[in-house]
Amino acid sequence: MQWEAVIGLEVHVQLATQSKIFSGASTAFGAEPNTQACAVDLGLPGVLPVLNEGAVAMAVKFGLGIDAEIPETSIFDRKNYFYPDLPKGYQTSQMYQPIVGPGEVEITLDDGSAKRIRVHHAHLEEDAGKSLHEDYHGMTGIDLNRAGTPLLEIVSEPDMRSAKEAAAYLKAIHAIVTYLGISDGNMAEGSMRCDVNVSVRPRGQASLGTRAEVKNVNSFRFVERAIAFEIERQVELLEDGGSVIQETRLYDPENDETRSMRTKEEANDYRYFPCPDLLPVVLDQAYVDHLRASLPELPSEKRARFQNELGLSAYDASVLSSSRAMAEYFEAVKDAGGDAKLAANWVQVELAGRLNKEGLDIADSPVSAAQLGGLVARVKDETINGKAAKKVFAALWDGEGDTADSIIDAQGLRQVTDSGAIEAMVDQVIADSPVQVAQYREADPDKRGKMIGYFVGQVMKASRGTANPQQVNALLKDKLDNA
Amino acid sequence: MHDKTLTELAAALAAGEFSSRELTEALLARIDRLDGELNSFITVTADAALEAADRADQARASGQAGPLTGLPLALKDIFCTQGVRTSCGSRMLDNFVSPYDASVVEKLAAAGSVSLGKTNMDEFAMGSSNENSYYGPVKNPWDLAAVPGGSSGGSAAAVAAGLVPAALGTDTGGSIRQPAAFCGITGLKPTYGRVSRYGMVAYASSLDQAGPMARSAEDCALLLGAIAGHDLRDSTSVARGVPDYRETLEASLSGLKIGLPKEYFGDGLSPAVESAVREAIRVYESLGASVREVSLPHTDLAIPAYYVIAPAEASSNLSRFDGVRFGHRCENPTDLIDLYKRSRAEGFGEEVKRRILIGTHTLSEGFFDAYYKKAQQVRRLIRQDFIDAFEDVDVLMGPASPTPAFDLGAKSDPVAMYLQDVYTIAINLAGIPGLSVPAGFANGRPVGLQILGPHFAEARLLNVAHRFQQSTDWHRRQPAFGKENA
Amino acid sequence: MALEPEDVRRAAHLARLGLDDHEAAGYVDDLSRILEMVDRLQAVETDGVAPLAHPLDATQRLRADEVTETDQRERFQRCAPAVENGLYLVPRVVE
C-alpha cells in the first residue's frame, strides 16, 4: 500500500523582548539560577501580571508577516496543571481568542517549486522554568529564570506531507522571525522549540489517521529525522495489522528514535478559563497600521526581488533569502562587488561550501561580506582571473590579509592583460615545445581543441596564473593554427 | 483613647493631646489585655508599631504630618507585609514571612500610619463567620458566644472592641460588609478596581476588593482616600482620579432617591433586622430622601453564580501553594506527587479544600459550559439588574445580612453558611460599591444597613452614610466587652 | 448534576489534594449539595447573553518593555522550604 504522511507543527518562539511577558525581570540568557526570577515570576502570594507591550508588538508583527488576520480583541486564559517548573500551577496562555488569526507561510521545495502552508493561529504565552536533573541528593533543582519569558506559539494546519516539507516550514518560520527581529532564533539555546504532530494514511484516503505528538525536536535536522522515524514506525505498525495510539512521544536524538513519554500518563484536563487578572487585549487599527509600516522586507519579498530585479535564478534567490543573516551577507557582497550574479555565485559556491565543510554558520564566517565584496569587485573588473580569485579567497579565509586588494598586490596576482607580455610568453612556450607543436599540427582540427589545453597550462604556469586565460587561448590558437 | 474615631484621634494628635507613641502604647496594652479572649489578631507587630509611631511623632514635630500620620491601623492578614508573617489564616502560610509589601500597605506606611499588626480571618478569605481560621475563631465583642462574621472577622472585632480605631479588610462576597454589620462598625467595599489588589493574597480575582473598616463613614472616607487609586502593578485597577471623599460628606440628602430591592426584604429576613432597617430608612426620609421599591430580578441566582465563579478562580489561584517556593511543605516527600498532595492536604483547611474541589470540578472537561460559562452569563444579568435599578434611584438600601450575628458553631452545614451572604454577594458579581453602617440592634446584637451605589459612587455612599451617622448614634455604641478593664 | 465519588477523586487528583476515603466521602456529600444549589443556574435562559468575566468593561493596559527588577534571590529564597546553589529543590522529577 502507498502511505501518505500528514504533519502539523507547533513552533514555540521565544520573543526577543528585554523583559518578561508579565513582569519587569530580565530575559537575558545564561544568568545564575533564579537571579532573574522576580516576585511575579515566582508566583509569590498576591502578585499580579501586567502585559508587556513589546511582546504584543512582536506577535502582531509576526501576524502581519504571514498575512494573518489580527483580531481586534484577544484574551489570556489559564492552563492549569502542576509541575515544579510552573510556579503558579497554571500557564497563562491564549486558548480561545489568540492574538494572531489564520495566515500562510510559503515554503520552497527541493525542485524549486513553492507550497503554501496554512497557519491556524499564533498565540502568546509564558515560558516555564527549567528542571535541572544533576544530582542534588536525589533531588531535582528548579531554576525559574526562564519562567515568564514571552513565547509565541505558532500552530500550523496539518498541511505538510513529508519530513522535508516540515523542515522547510520550520526554516521558513525561522527566517520570518529572525527577519522581523522578534526572536534570535537560536535553537541551541531553546529560542525556538518544536512539537510535531504526525499521522499516516493510505494515499487517497480523505480522513486523517491517528496522530502521535512528538516533543522536543529542537533543530532542523532533528525535525526531519524525528518525523522520518515516526512515519516509518507508524507505517510498520499499520502494515503489521496494528494501530497507532494517540500519545505524546519524545524524540531521542542520541538513538535517533521516538519513545512513548509515559505509559501511565493520565488524560490531561487543563481546565482552561479566562485569566481574571488580565483584561481583554484590544488593538486599535492605528496601532496595527503603525506596526505594519515598521515591517522590514520579508523573505518572500526578498526572494521575489532577487529574482525579478537582480536576475538571480529561482534557486539562488530562494537560498540567499532563506535567512536574514544570509540575505544581509549577500546584499552586502553585492553592493561592494557591484555584480549580483557574481556575488550570488561567490556566496553560494565558494563561501557556503567552505562554511559547510568547517561546520560554521554564516554569522561566524571568517571572511566578512565587505572582504568578499572587494574580491568580487576585482573579479568583475578583471583585475584577477578566476584562479587567482580562489587564491585570494583562501588567503582571506586564513586571515593573510585584510582586503582582496592587499592580497592581490602582496601575492602579485594581478591579471596580465598586456598582449605584448602575453605574446612573449606564448612564443616562448611554442618554442620550448616542438614535439607537442608537431603533434598538434598533425592532428584533426576537431581534436585540436583538447590538445591546446597543454599549451594554455604552460603559459598560465609561466605567468604564475596571472595571464588572462581568454587572451592566452586566442593567441595560441592563432599562432598554432596559422603558422 | 480607644473609643475615639480616627478623625478624632487625628485632631487630638494634631492638638498635641497625646503622641502617637502614647496612643500606640495604650492600644498595644489593650490588645495585650483583651485579645487573648477575642483572638482578633494573628500577629501583633508591637516593635515595628512603636518605631513607626516615633517616626510619626518626629514628622509631626517637624511640621510634616499628613492626615494619617501617627494613626494606628490594623491589616487583615491577607495583605503581604514585608518582614512580617502573612498567613492568610492558613497553616499553609504559617511560616510565610512576606518578602514584599502589598501596594496598599506601602501607601498606608508612606502616609505615616502605624500598623499594629495583622488581623484574623477565615482561611484565604473563605467564610462568613471567621470559624475557618487556622488560628482559631474570633469572638464577637458584643457577645462572646457569637461569631464576628467573616471573612474579615478579626478586623471587625478589633475595631468594635476598641483595640484599633480602623482596619483594612477585603470583600469577595460580603467579607467587609457582613462582619461590619455583625460587629456594629462601618465597612466599605469599593468598586472593583478602585483599590489595587497587588500584594493581596488572591481568593477570587474578579471579585476581590480591599476596603476600610472603621467607626464612622468619615473615617472610611479618610482611609479610602489613602488606599484608592491606579496601580501600574494591577492590570485590573482603574486609572481614574481619586476624589477627596471627605469633601462631599456633608452634602444634603434632600431629593435623594432610595430604592429598596423587594428581593432583599423577603423570606428568611429576620423580623428584628427588618424592623431596624426600616427604621433607618425612615431616618433617611426625615432627611429629605424619597423611597421606592425596586426589583433586582436575578437576586436568587447570585449565590449559585458566585459558588461557580469564586471557587473556579480560587482553585487556580491556590495552585501556587505547592510546597516548592514558599509555604508549608510536608515532611520527607517520597516523590513529587506526594510532595504536592500531602503539603496541600496538610496546609489547607476543610473549607478551602471544599472550594478547591468544587472549582476544579466545575472547570473540568465536559462541565465548563454548564457551570462556568453559564455562571458568567448569569453574572451579566445580575450586573444588568443593578444598572437598570440605578436608572431610577441614586442608591439602594437593605439589610447587610438576613440575621444578626449567629452563635459560634451554629452553622455546621456549608450550604447554610453560604446562604448567609444572600444580600452581599451580588454586589461583588456586579463590581459595584457597597457599605454597611450600624443601624440598631436585634436581640442585643448589631444590625447593619447596607447602602449600594453605581460603579465609582463611593463619595455618594460615604455622604449618605455620614449624614445618617450625624442623625443617629448607633455607630457610637460600644460593647460592654473590655469596658470594665478600660 | 449528581456527583460520584469518582468525580471527587478525580478533582482531588487534578488539584493535587491528598484525601483519604473518609474525607472523600464527606466531600461527595458536601459537593453534591453545593452543586444542587448551583444547578438553579440551569433553569435560566441565557441564549445570546455574553459571558461577563470582569465587572468593568475595561481593556488591558500595556507595560513598556523595560527591565525594572533586580536580583532579589536571597530575599525571595528566605521563605523557601528547600534550596541549594540558588535552586529550589523538589523530589526527583522523572522525565
mmCIF file of N, CA and C in Angstrom, chain B residues 3-44:
data_model
loop_
_atom_site.group_PDB
_atom_site.id
_atom_site.type_symbol
_atom_site.label_atom_id
_atom_site.label_comp_id
_atom_site.label_asym_id
_atom_site.label_seq_id
_atom_site.Cartn_x
_atom_site.Cartn_y
_atom_site.Cartn_z
ATOM 1 N N ASP B 3 -11.749 54.676 72.417
ATOM 2 C CA ASP B 3 -13.113 54.781 71.897
ATOM 3 C C ASP B 3 -13.278 55.928 70.911
ATOM 4 N N LYS B 4 -12.198 56.520 70.525
ATOM 5 C CA LYS B 4 -12.292 57.642 69.576
ATOM 6 C C LYS B 4 -12.248 57.148 68.127
ATOM 7 N N THR B 5 -12.811 57.987 67.244
ATOM 8 C CA THR B 5 -12.702 57.671 65.819
ATOM 9 C C THR B 5 -11.340 58.129 65.319
ATOM 10 N N LEU B 6 -11.004 57.668 64.123
ATOM 11 C CA LEU B 6 -9.734 58.088 63.503
ATOM 12 C C LEU B 6 -9.675 59.600 63.398
ATOM 13 N N THR B 7 -10.807 60.170 62.985
ATOM 14 C CA THR B 7 -10.857 61.617 62.784
ATOM 15 C C THR B 7 -10.599 62.350 64.099
ATOM 16 N N GLU B 8 -11.189 61.830 65.176
ATOM 17 C CA GLU B 8 -10.972 62.450 66.489
ATOM 18 C C GLU B 8 -9.524 62.274 66.948
ATOM 19 N N LEU B 9 -8.984 61.090 66.703
ATOM 20 C CA LEU B 9 -7.597 60.847 67.092
ATOM 21 C C LEU B 9 -6.655 61.756 66.317
ATOM 22 N N ALA B 10 -6.972 61.940 65.022
ATOM 23 C CA ALA B 10 -6.119 62.814 64.208
ATOM 24 C C ALA B 10 -6.118 64.222 64.792
ATOM 25 N N ALA B 11 -7.288 64.670 65.224
ATOM 26 C CA ALA B 11 -7.387 66.015 65.792
ATOM 27 C C ALA B 11 -6.605 66.097 67.111
ATOM 28 N N ALA B 12 -6.721 65.029 67.924
ATOM 29 C CA ALA B 12 -6.024 65.020 69.209
ATOM 30 C C ALA B 12 -4.511 65.007 69.020
ATOM 31 N N LEU B 13 -4.053 64.232 68.033
ATOM 32 C CA LEU B 13 -2.607 64.207 67.753
ATOM 33 C C LEU B 13 -2.158 65.577 67.276
ATOM 34 N N ALA B 14 -2.955 66.166 66.435
ATOM 35 C CA ALA B 14 -2.594 67.477 65.889
ATOM 36 C C ALA B 14 -2.561 68.519 67.005
ATOM 37 N N ALA B 15 -3.479 68.371 67.977
ATOM 38 C CA ALA B 15 -3.549 69.337 69.073
ATOM 39 C C ALA B 15 -2.526 69.040 70.162
ATOM 40 N N GLY B 16 -1.808 67.946 69.985
ATOM 41 C CA GLY B 16 -0.780 67.598 70.968
ATOM 42 C C GLY B 16 -1.347 67.057 72.269
ATOM 43 N N GLU B 17 -2.584 66.563 72.243
ATOM 44 C CA GLU B 17 -3.176 65.999 73.470
ATOM 45 C C GLU B 17 -2.406 64.769 73.932
ATOM 46 N N PHE B 18 -1.938 64.013 72.972
ATOM 47 C CA PHE B 18 -1.052 62.883 73.250
ATOM 48 C C PHE B 18 -0.254 62.603 71.994
ATOM 49 N N SER B 19 0.801 61.807 72.159
ATOM 50 C CA SER B 19 1.640 61.499 70.998
ATOM 51 C C SER B 19 1.173 60.199 70.378
ATOM 52 N N SER B 20 1.665 59.957 69.188
ATOM 53 C CA SER B 20 1.365 58.693 68.521
ATOM 54 C C SER B 20 1.935 57.527 69.328
ATOM 55 N N ARG B 21 3.106 57.757 69.946
ATOM 56 C CA ARG B 21 3.682 56.690 70.760
ATOM 57 C C ARG B 21 2.771 56.369 71.951
ATOM 58 N N GLU B 22 2.262 57.394 72.600
ATOM 59 C CA GLU B 22 1.369 57.165 73.742
ATOM 60 C C GLU B 22 0.111 56.415 73.304
ATOM 61 N N LEU B 23 -0.429 56.847 72.187
ATOM 62 C CA LEU B 23 -1.630 56.202 71.651
ATOM 63 C C LEU B 23 -1.337 54.743 71.295
ATOM 64 N N THR B 24 -0.239 54.539 70.640
ATOM 65 C CA THR B 24 0.145 53.194 70.208
ATOM 66 C C THR B 24 0.378 52.288 71.424
ATOM 67 N N GLU B 25 1.073 52.816 72.398
ATOM 68 C CA GLU B 25 1.331 52.032 73.612
ATOM 69 C C GLU B 25 0.032 51.664 74.318
ATOM 70 N N ALA B 26 -0.882 52.614 74.361
ATOM 71 C CA ALA B 26 -2.164 52.358 75.028
ATOM 72 C C ALA B 26 -2.935 51.248 74.316
ATOM 73 N N LEU B 27 -2.932 51.318 72.984
ATOM 74 C CA LEU B 27 -3.685 50.302 72.238
ATOM 75 C C LEU B 27 -2.997 48.944 72.307
ATOM 76 N N LEU B 28 -1.663 48.950 72.259
ATOM 77 C CA LEU B 28 -0.939 47.674 72.377
ATOM 78 C C LEU B 28 -1.225 47.029 73.732
ATOM 79 N N ALA B 29 -1.297 47.862 74.735
ATOM 80 C CA ALA B 29 -1.592 47.332 76.078
ATOM 81 C C ALA B 29 -3.004 46.748 76.106
ATOM 82 N N ARG B 30 -3.900 47.419 75.447
ATOM 83 C CA ARG B 30 -5.291 46.952 75.399
ATOM 84 C C ARG B 30 -5.388 45.616 74.633
ATOM 85 N N ILE B 31 -4.671 45.545 73.518
ATOM 86 C CA ILE B 31 -4.630 44.286 72.758
ATOM 87 C C ILE B 31 -4.085 43.175 73.640
ATOM 88 N N ASP B 32 -3.012 43.519 74.348
ATOM 89 C CA ASP B 32 -2.367 42.550 75.217
ATOM 90 C C ASP B 32 -3.352 42.025 76.269
ATOM 91 N N ARG B 33 -4.154 42.943 76.766
ATOM 92 C CA ARG B 33 -5.070 42.592 77.845
ATOM 93 C C ARG B 33 -6.302 41.833 77.341
ATOM 94 N N LEU B 34 -6.790 42.218 76.187
ATOM 95 C CA LEU B 34 -8.109 41.733 75.764
ATOM 96 C C LEU B 34 -8.102 40.708 74.635
ATOM 97 N N ASP B 35 -7.050 40.723 73.857
ATOM 98 C CA ASP B 35 -7.161 39.909 72.634
ATOM 99 C C ASP B 35 -6.956 38.427 72.878
ATOM 100 N N GLY B 36 -6.467 38.069 74.041
ATOM 101 C CA GLY B 36 -6.381 36.643 74.362
ATOM 102 C C GLY B 36 -7.760 36.015 74.248
ATOM 103 N N GLU B 37 -8.762 36.756 74.683
ATOM 104 C CA GLU B 37 -10.121 36.241 74.637
ATOM 105 C C GLU B 37 -10.765 36.429 73.254
ATOM 106 N N LEU B 38 -10.469 37.586 72.668
ATOM 107 C CA LEU B 38 -11.137 37.927 71.401
ATOM 108 C C LEU B 38 -10.514 37.190 70.204
ATOM 109 N N ASN B 39 -9.196 37.080 70.226
ATOM 110 C CA ASN B 39 -8.450 36.403 69.147
ATOM 111 C C ASN B 39 -8.585 37.126 67.808
ATOM 112 N N SER B 40 -8.597 38.460 67.855
ATOM 113 C CA SER B 40 -8.790 39.194 66.605
ATOM 114 C C SER B 40 -7.492 39.407 65.832
ATOM 115 N N PHE B 41 -6.365 39.299 66.513
ATOM 116 C CA PHE B 41 -5.076 39.451 65.820
ATOM 117 C C PHE B 41 -4.394 38.091 65.660
ATOM 118 N N ILE B 42 -3.762 37.894 64.516
ATOM 119 C CA ILE B 42 -2.900 36.728 64.336
ATOM 120 C C ILE B 42 -1.478 37.108 64.730
ATOM 121 N N THR B 43 -1.063 38.301 64.318
ATOM 122 C CA THR B 43 0.282 38.773 64.639
ATOM 123 C C THR B 43 0.200 40.232 65.086
ATOM 124 N N VAL B 44 0.772 40.523 66.237
ATOM 125 C CA VAL B 44 0.863 41.916 66.684
ATOM 126 C C VAL B 44 2.307 42.361 66.475
#
